[in-house]
Coordinates of N, CA and C in Angstrom, one line a residue:
M27 N 0.8 -1.2 0.0 CA 0.0 0.0 0.0 C 0.9 1.2 0.0
R28 N 0.5 2.3 -0.8 CA 1.2 3.5 -0.8 C 0.8 4.4 0.4
T29 N 1.8 5.1 0.9 CA 1.5 6.1 1.9 C 0.9 7.3 1.3
P30 N 0.2 8.2 2.2 CA -0.5 9.3 1.6 C 0.5 10.3 0.9
C31 N 1.7 10.4 1.3 CA 2.7 11.2 0.6 C 3.0 10.7 -0.8
D32 N 3.1 9.4 -0.9 CA 3.4 8.8 -2.2 C 2.2 9.0 -3.1
E33 N 1.0 8.9 -2.5 CA -0.2 9.1 -3.3 C -0.3 10.5 -3.9
A34 N 0.1 11.5 -3.0 CA 0.1 12.9 -3.4 C 1.1 13.1 -4.6
V35 N 2.2 12.4 -4.6 CA 3.2 12.6 -5.6 C 2.7 11.9 -6.9
M36 N 2.1 10.8 -6.8 CA 1.6 10.0 -7.9 C 0.5 10.7 -8.6
R37 N -0.3 11.5 -7.9 CA -1.5 12.1 -8.5 C -1.3 13.6 -8.3
P38 N -0.6 14.3 -9.2 CA -0.4 15.7 -9.1 C -1.7 16.5 -9.3
G39 N -1.7 17.7 -8.7 CA -2.9 18.5 -8.8 C -3.1 19.1 -10.1
G40 N -2.1 19.5 -10.9 CA -2.2 20.1 -12.2 C -2.4 19.0 -13.3
A41 N -2.8 19.5 -14.4 CA -2.9 18.6 -15.6 C -1.5 18.2 -16.1
G42 N -1.4 17.0 -16.6 CA -0.1 16.5 -17.1 C 0.2 17.2 -18.4
V43 N 1.5 17.2 -18.6 CA 2.0 17.8 -19.9 C 2.4 16.7 -20.8
P44 N 1.8 16.6 -22.0 CA 2.1 15.5 -22.9 C 3.5 15.5 -23.4
T45 N 4.2 14.4 -23.2 CA 5.6 14.3 -23.6 C 5.9 13.0 -24.3
G46 N 6.8 13.0 -25.2 CA 7.2 11.8 -25.9 C 8.2 11.0 -25.1
T47 N 8.6 9.8 -25.7 CA 9.6 9.0 -25.0 C 10.9 9.7 -24.9
K48 N 11.4 10.3 -26.0 CA 12.7 11.0 -26.0 C 12.7 12.1 -25.0
A49 N 11.6 12.9 -24.9 CA 11.5 14.0 -24.0 C 11.5 13.5 -22.6
R50 N 10.8 12.4 -22.3 CA 10.8 11.9 -21.0 C 12.2 11.5 -20.5
A51 N 13.0 10.9 -21.4 CA 14.4 10.5 -21.0 C 15.2 11.8 -20.6
W52 N 15.0 12.9 -21.3 CA 15.7 14.1 -21.0 C 15.2 14.6 -19.6
I53 N 13.9 14.6 -19.4 CA 13.3 15.1 -18.2 C 13.8 14.3 -17.0
L54 N 13.8 13.0 -17.1 CA 14.3 12.1 -16.0 C 15.8 12.4 -15.8
T55 N 16.6 12.6 -16.8 CA 18.0 12.8 -16.6 C 18.3 14.1 -15.9
V56 N 17.6 15.2 -16.4 CA 17.8 16.5 -15.8 C 17.3 16.6 -14.4
T57 N 16.2 16.0 -14.1 CA 15.7 16.0 -12.7 C 16.6 15.2 -11.7
I58 N 17.1 14.1 -12.2 CA 18.1 13.4 -11.4 C 19.4 14.1 -11.1
L59 N 19.9 14.8 -12.2 CA 21.1 15.6 -12.0 C 20.9 16.8 -11.1
G60 N 19.7 17.4 -11.2 CA 19.5 18.6 -10.4 C 19.3 18.2 -8.9
S61 N 18.5 17.2 -8.7 CA 18.3 16.9 -7.3 C 19.6 16.2 -6.7
S62 N 20.4 15.6 -7.5 CA 21.6 14.9 -7.0 C 22.5 16.0 -6.4
M63 N 22.6 17.2 -7.0 CA 23.4 18.2 -6.5 C 23.1 18.5 -5.0
A64 N 21.8 18.6 -4.8 CA 21.3 18.9 -3.4 C 21.6 17.7 -2.4
F65 N 21.5 16.5 -2.9 CA 21.7 15.4 -2.0 C 23.2 15.1 -1.8
I66 N 24.0 15.3 -2.8 CA 25.4 15.2 -2.7 C 26.0 16.2 -1.7
D67 N 25.6 17.4 -1.8 CA 26.1 18.4 -0.9 C 25.7 18.2 0.6
S68 N 24.7 17.5 0.8 CA 24.4 17.2 2.2 C 25.3 16.2 2.8
T69 N 26.1 15.5 2.0 CA 27.1 14.5 2.6 C 28.5 14.8 2.3
V70 N 28.8 15.5 1.2 CA 30.2 15.8 0.8 C 30.9 16.7 1.8
V71 N 30.1 17.6 2.4 CA 30.7 18.6 3.3 C 31.3 17.9 4.5
I72 N 30.6 16.8 5.0 CA 31.1 16.1 6.2 C 32.5 15.7 6.0
V73 N 32.9 15.2 4.8 CA 34.2 14.7 4.6 C 35.2 15.9 4.6
A74 N 34.7 17.1 4.1 CA 35.6 18.2 4.0 C 35.8 19.0 5.3
V75 N 35.1 18.6 6.4 CA 35.1 19.4 7.6 C 36.5 19.6 8.2
P76 N 37.3 18.5 8.3 CA 38.7 18.8 8.8 C 39.5 19.8 8.0
A77 N 39.4 19.8 6.7 CA 40.1 20.7 5.8 C 39.5 22.1 6.1
I78 N 38.2 22.3 6.2 CA 37.6 23.6 6.4 C 38.0 24.1 7.8
Q79 N 38.1 23.3 8.8 CA 38.5 23.7 10.1 C 40.0 24.2 10.1
A80 N 40.8 23.5 9.4 CA 42.2 23.9 9.3 C 42.4 25.2 8.5
S81 N 41.5 25.4 7.5 CA 41.6 26.6 6.7 C 41.2 27.8 7.4
F82 N 40.1 27.7 8.2 CA 39.6 28.9 8.8 C 39.8 28.9 10.3
H83 N 40.5 27.9 10.9 CA 40.7 27.8 12.3 C 39.4 27.9 13.1
A84 N 38.4 27.1 12.5 CA 37.0 27.2 13.0 C 36.8 26.4 14.3
T85 N 35.8 26.8 15.1 CA 35.5 26.0 16.3 C 34.5 24.9 15.9
V86 N 34.3 24.0 16.8 CA 33.4 22.9 16.6 C 32.0 23.4 16.3
V87 N 31.6 24.4 17.0 CA 30.2 25.0 16.9 C 30.1 25.6 15.5
D88 N 31.1 26.3 15.0 CA 31.1 26.8 13.7 C 30.9 25.7 12.6
L89 N 31.7 24.7 12.8 CA 31.6 23.6 11.8 C 30.2 22.9 11.8
Q90 N 29.6 22.8 13.0 CA 28.2 22.3 13.1 C 27.3 23.2 12.3
W91 N 27.5 24.5 12.4 CA 26.6 25.4 11.7 C 26.8 25.2 10.2
V92 N 28.0 25.0 9.7 CA 28.3 24.7 8.3 C 27.4 23.6 7.8
I93 N 27.3 22.5 8.6 CA 26.6 21.3 8.2 C 25.1 21.5 8.4
E94 N 24.7 22.1 9.5 CA 23.2 22.1 9.9 C 22.5 23.2 9.2
S95 N 23.1 24.4 8.9 CA 22.4 25.5 8.3 C 21.8 25.1 6.9
Y96 N 22.5 24.2 6.2 CA 21.9 23.7 4.9 C 20.7 22.9 5.1
G97 N 20.7 21.9 6.0 CA 19.5 21.1 6.2 C 18.4 21.9 6.9
L98 N 18.7 22.9 7.7 CA 17.7 23.7 8.3 C 16.8 24.4 7.3
F99 N 17.4 25.1 6.4 CA 16.6 25.9 5.4 C 16.0 25.0 4.4
L100 N 16.6 23.9 4.0 CA 16.0 22.9 3.1 C 14.8 22.3 3.8
G101 N 14.8 21.9 5.0 CA 13.7 21.3 5.7 C 12.6 22.2 5.9
A102 N 12.9 23.5 6.3 CA 11.9 24.5 6.6 C 11.2 25.0 5.4
L103 N 11.8 25.1 4.3 CA 11.2 25.8 3.1 C 10.8 24.8 2.0
I104 N 11.0 23.5 2.2 CA 10.7 22.6 1.0 C 9.2 22.6 0.7
L105 N 8.3 22.7 1.6 CA 6.9 22.8 1.3 C 6.6 24.1 0.6
V106 N 7.2 25.2 1.0 CA 7.0 26.4 0.3 C 7.5 26.4 -1.1
G107 N 8.6 25.7 -1.3 CA 9.2 25.5 -2.7 C 8.2 24.8 -3.6
G108 N 7.6 23.7 -3.1 CA 6.6 23.0 -3.8 C 5.4 23.9 -4.2
S109 N 4.9 24.7 -3.2 CA 3.8 25.6 -3.5 C 4.1 26.6 -4.5
L110 N 5.3 27.2 -4.5 CA 5.7 28.2 -5.5 C 5.7 27.6 -6.9
G111 N 6.2 26.3 -7.0 CA 6.2 25.7 -8.3 C 4.8 25.5 -8.8
D112 N 3.8 25.1 -7.9 CA 2.4 24.9 -8.4 C 1.8 26.2 -8.8
L113 N 2.2 27.3 -8.2 CA 1.6 28.6 -8.5 C 2.2 29.3 -9.7
F114 N 3.6 29.4 -9.7 CA 4.3 30.2 -10.7 C 5.0 29.4 -11.8
G115 N 4.9 28.1 -11.8 CA 5.5 27.3 -12.8 C 6.6 26.3 -12.2
R116 N 6.4 25.1 -12.5 CA 7.3 24.1 -11.9 C 8.7 24.2 -12.5
R117 N 8.8 24.3 -13.8 CA 10.1 24.4 -14.5 C 10.8 25.7 -14.0
R118 N 10.0 26.8 -13.9 CA 10.6 28.1 -13.5 C 11.2 28.0 -12.1
M119 N 10.5 27.4 -11.2 CA 11.0 27.3 -9.8 C 12.2 26.3 -9.7
F120 N 12.1 25.3 -10.5 CA 13.2 24.3 -10.6 C 14.5 25.0 -11.1
V121 N 14.4 25.7 -12.2 CA 15.5 26.4 -12.7 C 16.0 27.4 -11.8
A122 N 15.1 28.2 -11.1 CA 15.5 29.2 -10.2 C 16.2 28.6 -9.0
G123 N 15.7 27.4 -8.5 CA 16.4 26.7 -7.4 C 17.8 26.3 -7.8
V124 N 18.0 25.8 -9.0 CA 19.3 25.4 -9.5 C 20.2 26.6 -9.6
A125 N 19.7 27.7 -10.1 CA 20.5 28.9 -10.2 C 21.0 29.4 -8.8
I126 N 20.0 29.5 -7.9 CA 20.4 29.9 -6.5 C 21.4 29.0 -5.9
F127 N 21.2 27.7 -6.1 CA 22.1 26.7 -5.6 C 23.5 26.9 -6.2
A128 N 23.6 27.2 -7.5 CA 24.9 27.3 -8.1 C 25.6 28.6 -7.6
V129 N 24.9 29.7 -7.5 CA 25.5 30.9 -7.0 C 25.9 30.7 -5.5
A130 N 25.1 30.1 -4.7 CA 25.5 29.8 -3.4 C 26.8 28.9 -3.3
S131 N 26.8 27.9 -4.2 CA 28.0 27.0 -4.3 C 29.3 27.8 -4.6
A132 N 29.1 28.8 -5.5 CA 30.3 29.6 -5.8 C 30.7 30.4 -4.6
G133 N 29.7 30.9 -3.8 CA 29.9 31.6 -2.6 C 30.6 30.8 -1.6
C134 N 30.2 29.5 -1.5 CA 30.9 28.6 -0.5 C 32.4 28.4 -0.9
G135 N 32.6 28.2 -2.2 CA 34.0 28.0 -2.7 C 34.9 29.2 -2.5
L136 N 34.3 30.4 -2.6 CA 35.0 31.7 -2.5 C 35.0 32.3 -1.1
A137 N 34.4 31.6 -0.1 CA 34.3 32.2 1.2 C 35.6 32.5 1.8
L138 N 35.7 33.7 2.4 CA 37.0 34.1 3.0 C 37.1 33.8 4.5
N139 N 35.9 33.5 5.1 CA 35.9 33.1 6.5 C 34.7 32.2 6.8
I140 N 34.7 31.7 8.0 CA 33.7 30.6 8.3 C 32.3 31.2 8.3
H141 N 32.1 32.5 8.6 CA 30.8 33.1 8.7 C 30.2 33.2 7.3
Q142 N 31.1 33.6 6.3 CA 30.6 33.7 4.9 C 30.2 32.3 4.4
L143 N 31.0 31.3 4.8 CA 30.6 29.9 4.4 C 29.3 29.5 5.0
I144 N 29.0 29.8 6.2 CA 27.7 29.4 6.8 C 26.6 30.1 6.1
I145 N 26.7 31.4 5.8 CA 25.7 32.1 5.1 C 25.4 31.5 3.7
A146 N 26.5 31.2 3.0 CA 26.4 30.6 1.7 C 25.7 29.2 1.7
R147 N 26.0 28.5 2.8 CA 25.4 27.2 3.0 C 23.9 27.3 3.2
S148 N 23.5 28.4 3.9 CA 22.1 28.6 4.2 C 21.4 28.9 2.9
I149 N 22.0 29.7 2.0 CA 21.4 30.0 0.7 C 21.3 28.8 -0.1
Q150 N 22.3 27.9 -0.1 CA 22.3 26.6 -0.7 C 21.0 25.9 -0.3
G151 N 20.7 25.9 1.0 CA 19.5 25.2 1.4 C 18.3 25.8 0.9
M152 N 18.2 27.1 0.7 CA 17.0 27.7 0.1 C 16.9 27.3 -1.4
G153 N 18.0 27.2 -2.1 CA 17.9 26.8 -3.5 C 17.5 25.3 -3.6
A154 N 18.0 24.5 -2.7 CA 17.6 23.1 -2.7 C 16.1 22.9 -2.4
A155 N 15.6 23.8 -1.6 CA 14.2 23.7 -1.2 C 13.3 24.0 -2.4
L156 N 13.8 24.7 -3.4 CA 13.1 24.9 -4.7 C 13.3 23.8 -5.7
L157 N 14.5 23.3 -5.8 CA 14.8 22.3 -6.9 C 14.3 20.9 -6.5
V158 N 14.4 20.5 -5.3 CA 14.1 19.1 -4.9 C 12.6 18.8 -5.2
P159 N 11.6 19.6 -4.6 CA 10.2 19.4 -4.9 C 9.9 19.6 -6.3
G160 N 10.6 20.6 -6.9 CA 10.4 20.9 -8.4 C 10.7 19.7 -9.3
S161 N 11.8 19.0 -8.9 CA 12.1 17.8 -9.8 C 11.1 16.7 -9.7
L162 N 10.6 16.5 -8.5 CA 9.5 15.4 -8.4 C 8.2 15.9 -9.1
A163 N 7.9 17.2 -8.9 CA 6.7 17.7 -9.5 C 6.7 17.6 -11.1
I164 N 7.9 17.9 -11.6 CA 8.1 17.8 -13.1 C 7.9 16.4 -13.6
I165 N 8.4 15.4 -12.8 CA 8.3 14.0 -13.2 C 6.8 13.7 -13.1
S166 N 6.1 14.1 -12.1 CA 4.7 13.7 -11.9 C 3.8 14.2 -13.0
T167 N 4.1 15.4 -13.5 CA 3.3 16.0 -14.6 C 3.7 15.6 -16.0
S168 N 4.9 15.0 -16.1 CA 5.4 14.7 -17.5 C 5.2 13.2 -17.8
F169 N 4.9 12.4 -16.8 CA 4.7 10.9 -17.0 C 3.3 10.6 -16.7
D170 N 2.7 9.6 -17.5 CA 1.4 9.2 -17.2 C 1.4 8.2 -16.1
E171 N 0.2 7.8 -15.6 CA 0.0 6.9 -14.5 C 0.7 5.6 -14.6
Q172 N 0.8 5.1 -15.9 CA 1.4 3.8 -16.1 C 2.9 3.8 -15.9
S173 N 3.6 5.0 -16.3 CA 5.0 5.1 -16.3 C 5.5 5.9 -15.1
R174 N 4.6 6.6 -14.4 CA 5.1 7.6 -13.4 C 5.7 6.8 -12.2
G175 N 5.2 5.7 -11.8 CA 5.8 5.0 -10.7 C 7.2 4.6 -11.0
R176 N 7.4 4.1 -12.2 CA 8.8 3.6 -12.6 C 9.7 4.8 -12.6
A177 N 9.3 6.0 -13.1 CA 10.1 7.1 -13.2 C 10.5 7.6 -11.8
I178 N 9.5 7.7 -10.9 CA 9.9 8.1 -9.6 C 10.8 7.2 -8.9
G179 N 10.6 5.9 -9.1 CA 11.5 4.9 -8.6 C 12.9 5.0 -9.1
T180 N 13.0 5.3 -10.4 CA 14.4 5.6 -11.0 C 15.0 6.8 -10.4
W181 N 14.2 7.8 -10.2 CA 14.7 9.1 -9.6 C 15.2 8.8 -8.2
S182 N 14.4 8.1 -7.4 CA 14.8 7.8 -6.0 C 16.1 6.9 -6.0
G183 N 16.2 5.9 -6.9 CA 17.3 5.0 -6.9 C 18.6 5.8 -7.2
F184 N 18.6 6.6 -8.3 CA 19.8 7.3 -8.7 C 20.2 8.4 -7.6
T185 N 19.2 9.1 -7.0 CA 19.6 10.1 -6.0 C 20.2 9.4 -4.8
A186 N 19.7 8.2 -4.5 CA 20.3 7.5 -3.3 C 21.7 7.1 -3.6
I187 N 22.0 6.7 -4.9 CA 23.3 6.3 -5.3 C 24.3 7.6 -5.2
T188 N 23.8 8.7 -5.8 CA 24.6 9.9 -5.7 C 24.9 10.4 -4.3
T189 N 23.9 10.2 -3.4 CA 24.1 10.6 -2.0 C 25.2 9.8 -1.4
A190 N 25.3 8.5 -1.8 CA 26.3 7.6 -1.3 C 27.7 8.0 -1.9
I191 N 27.7 8.5 -3.1 CA 28.9 8.8 -3.8 C 29.5 10.1 -3.2
G192 N 28.7 10.9 -2.5 CA 29.1 12.2 -2.0 C 30.4 12.1 -1.1
P193 N 30.4 11.3 -0.1 CA 31.6 11.2 0.7 C 32.9 10.8 0.0
V194 N 32.7 9.9 -1.0 CA 33.8 9.4 -1.8 C 34.4 10.5 -2.7
L195 N 33.4 11.2 -3.3 CA 33.8 12.4 -4.2 C 34.5 13.5 -3.3
G196 N 33.9 13.8 -2.2 CA 34.4 14.8 -1.3 C 35.8 14.4 -0.8
G197 N 36.0 13.2 -0.4 CA 37.4 12.8 0.0 C 38.4 12.9 -1.1
W198 N 38.0 12.5 -2.3 CA 39.0 12.6 -3.4 C 39.3 14.1 -3.7
L199 N 38.3 15.0 -3.7 CA 38.6 16.4 -4.0 C 39.4 17.0 -3.0
V200 N 39.2 16.7 -1.7 CA 39.9 17.3 -0.6 C 41.4 16.8 -0.7
Q201 N 41.6 15.6 -1.0 CA 42.9 15.0 -1.0 C 43.7 15.5 -2.2
H202 N 43.1 15.6 -3.4 CA 43.9 15.9 -4.6 C 43.7 17.4 -5.1
A203 N 42.8 18.1 -4.6 CA 42.6 19.5 -5.0 C 42.4 20.4 -3.7
S204 N 41.2 20.7 -3.4 CA 40.9 21.6 -2.2 C 39.5 21.3 -1.8
W205 N 39.1 21.6 -0.6 CA 37.8 21.5 -0.1 C 36.8 22.4 -0.9
R206 N 37.4 23.5 -1.5 CA 36.6 24.4 -2.2 C 36.0 23.8 -3.5
W207 N 36.7 22.8 -4.0 CA 36.2 22.2 -5.3 C 35.0 21.3 -5.0
A208 N 34.8 20.9 -3.7 CA 33.5 20.2 -3.4 C 32.3 21.1 -3.7
F209 N 32.5 22.4 -3.8 CA 31.4 23.3 -4.1 C 31.5 23.8 -5.6
F210 N 32.7 24.0 -6.1 CA 32.9 24.5 -7.4 C 32.4 23.5 -8.5
I211 N 32.4 22.2 -8.1 CA 32.0 21.2 -9.0 C 30.6 21.2 -9.4
N212 N 29.8 22.0 -8.6 CA 28.4 22.1 -8.8 C 28.1 23.1 -10.0
L213 N 29.0 24.0 -10.3 CA 28.8 25.0 -11.3 C 28.6 24.5 -12.7
P214 N 29.5 23.7 -13.3 CA 29.2 23.1 -14.6 C 28.0 22.2 -14.6
L215 N 27.7 21.5 -13.6 CA 26.6 20.6 -13.5 C 25.3 21.4 -13.5
A216 N 25.3 22.5 -12.7 CA 24.1 23.4 -12.7 C 23.8 24.1 -14.0
A217 N 24.9 24.5 -14.7 CA 24.7 25.1 -16.0 C 24.1 24.1 -17.0
A218 N 24.5 22.9 -17.0 CA 24.0 21.9 -17.9 C 22.5 21.6 -17.6
V219 N 22.2 21.6 -16.3 CA 20.8 21.3 -15.9 C 19.9 22.4 -16.3
M220 N 20.3 23.7 -16.1 CA 19.5 24.8 -16.5 C 19.2 24.9 -18.0
V221 N 20.3 24.6 -18.8 CA 20.2 24.7 -20.3 C 19.2 23.6 -20.8
I222 N 19.4 22.4 -20.3 CA 18.5 21.2 -20.7 C 17.1 21.5 -20.2
S223 N 16.9 22.0 -19.0 CA 15.6 22.2 -18.5 C 14.8 23.2 -19.4
I224 N 15.5 24.3 -19.8 CA 14.8 25.3 -20.6 C 14.6 24.8 -22.0
W225 N 15.4 23.9 -22.5 CA 15.4 23.4 -23.8 C 14.3 22.2 -23.9
R226 N 14.3 21.4 -22.9 CA 13.5 20.1 -23.1 C 12.2 20.0 -22.2
I227 N 12.1 20.8 -21.1 CA 11.0 20.7 -20.2 C 10.0 21.7 -20.5
A228 N 8.7 21.3 -20.6 CA 7.6 22.2 -20.8 C 7.2 22.8 -19.5
E229 N 6.7 24.0 -19.5 CA 6.3 24.6 -18.3 C 4.9 24.1 -17.9
S230 N 4.7 24.0 -16.6 CA 3.4 23.5 -16.1 C 3.2 24.1 -14.7
R231 N 1.9 24.2 -14.3 CA 1.5 24.8 -13.0 C 0.2 24.2 -12.6
S232 N -0.2 24.3 -11.4 CA -1.4 23.8 -10.9 C -2.6 24.6 -11.4
G233 N -3.7 23.9 -11.8 CA -4.9 24.5 -12.3 C -5.7 25.1 -11.2
V234 N -5.4 24.8 -9.9 CA -6.2 25.2 -8.8 C -5.5 26.4 -8.2
A235 N -6.3 27.5 -8.1 CA -5.7 28.7 -7.5 C -5.4 28.5 -6.0
G236 N -4.3 29.1 -5.5 CA -4.0 29.0 -4.1 C -3.0 30.1 -3.8
R237 N -2.5 30.0 -2.6 CA -1.5 31.0 -2.1 C -0.5 30.3 -1.2
V238 N 0.6 31.0 -1.0 CA 1.7 30.5 -0.2 C 1.5 30.9 1.2
D239 N 1.6 30.0 2.1 CA 1.5 30.3 3.6 C 2.8 30.8 4.1
W240 N 3.1 32.1 3.8 CA 4.4 32.7 4.2 C 4.5 32.7 5.8
F241 N 3.4 33.0 6.5 CA 3.5 33.0 7.9 C 3.9 31.6 8.5
G242 N 3.3 30.6 7.9 CA 3.6 29.2 8.3 C 5.0 28.9 8.0
A243 N 5.5 29.3 6.8 CA 6.9 29.1 6.5 C 7.9 29.8 7.5
L244 N 7.5 31.0 7.8 CA 8.3 31.8 8.8 C 8.4 31.1 10.1
L245 N 7.2 30.6 10.6 CA 7.1 29.9 11.9 C 8.0 28.7 11.9
A246 N 7.9 27.9 10.7 CA 8.6 26.7 10.6 C 10.1 27.0 10.7
T247 N 10.6 28.0 9.9 CA 12.0 28.3 9.9 C 12.5 28.8 11.3
V248 N 11.7 29.7 11.9 CA 12.1 30.2 13.2 C 12.1 29.0 14.3
G249 N 11.1 28.2 14.2 CA 11.0 27.1 15.1 C 12.1 26.1 15.0
L250 N 12.4 25.7 13.8 CA 13.5 24.7 13.5 C 14.8 25.4 13.9
G251 N 14.9 26.7 13.5 CA 16.2 27.4 13.8 C 16.4 27.5 15.3
G252 N 15.4 27.7 16.0 CA 15.5 27.8 17.5 C 16.0 26.5 18.1
L253 N 15.4 25.4 17.6 CA 15.8 24.0 18.1 C 17.3 23.7 17.7
V254 N 17.6 24.0 16.4 CA 19.0 23.7 16.0 C 20.0 24.6 16.8
Y255 N 19.6 25.9 17.0 CA 20.5 26.8 17.7 C 20.7 26.3 19.1
G256 N 19.6 25.8 19.7 CA 19.7 25.3 21.1 C 20.6 24.1 21.2
F257 N 20.5 23.2 20.3 CA 21.3 21.9 20.3 C 22.8 22.3 20.1
I258 N 23.0 23.1 19.1 CA 24.4 23.4 18.7 C 25.1 24.2 19.7
E259 N 24.5 25.3 20.2 CA 25.1 26.2 21.2 C 25.0 25.7 22.6
S260 N 24.3 24.6 22.9 CA 24.2 24.2 24.2 C 25.5 23.9 24.9
V261 N 26.4 23.3 24.2 CA 27.8 23.0 24.8 C 28.5 24.2 25.2
T262 N 28.5 25.2 24.4 CA 29.1 26.5 24.7 C 28.4 27.2 25.9
L263 N 27.1 27.2 25.8 CA 26.3 27.9 26.8 C 26.4 27.3 28.2
V264 N 26.4 25.9 28.2 CA 26.5 25.2 29.5 C 27.9 25.4 30.0
G265 N 28.9 25.4 29.2 CA 30.3 25.7 29.6 C 30.4 27.0 30.3
E266 N 29.8 28.1 29.7 CA 29.8 29.4 30.2 C 29.1 29.4 31.6
V267 N 28.0 28.8 31.7 CA 27.3 28.8 33.0 C 28.1 28.1 34.1
L268 N 28.7 27.0 33.7 CA 29.5 26.3 34.7 C 30.7 27.1 35.1
R269 N 31.3 27.8 34.2 CA 32.5 28.6 34.5 C 32.2 29.8 35.4
F270 N 31.0 30.4 35.2 CA 30.7 31.5 36.1 C 30.1 31.1 37.4
S271 N 29.5 29.9 37.4 CA 28.9 29.4 38.7 C 29.9 28.7 39.6
A272 N 31.1 28.4 39.0 CA 32.1 27.7 39.8 C 32.7 28.6 40.9
P273 N 32.8 28.1 42.1 CA 33.4 28.9 43.2 C 34.8 29.3 42.9
S274 N 35.1 30.6 43.1 CA 36.4 31.1 42.9 C 37.4 30.7 44.0
S275 N 38.6 30.3 43.7 CA 39.5 29.8 44.7 C 40.3 31.0 45.3

């Protein structure tokens, strides 16, 4: 039995876009490549952490923010990204997400200090929140019910493989080049995804009028941000409390 979330993906709200077999192959390829960037970057950075720490003389808390800021904005805004695609065009939001992700990747690679890197990683998460739901929505509207399940399964399988490749690729780049290339490698891939998307993917949007729950998105971001901040900063804050509460000799 399919879960409700699977059912929602399998039966998109908008009308499907008629596509031929050749076009479907391009669509599947470009959505896999686009979403793979987001999934790879969630794991490749973990391998590059020691090199980043040595480069910026960063603290453990700073490095935690480098990792968690990406997932924070991705998780908080992914529903908003799907809603924006339904309202303003799935291909448009997918391409916009890839472009934001590419610019943020360049910012990560060119970061001069740890704080710039954390900000760029946060923007990467925002871009991923647009391209990940956009890739699935494009597949759902481009494939009919007979082939949609196989296409989504293929997308899931390849993105899982690329996620597993992330640490291997990151380790190779850190060892033979620099940790910055773990981010620069996204640029040619993003350029290819954007060109193929504009060339081969037809625009589609939901036929049902709606609106984006900006207040809900803000609450989700602030709520998740507060929890993440509490967990990450707890070690430092507890240490400060213990230091000040300790009796002076």
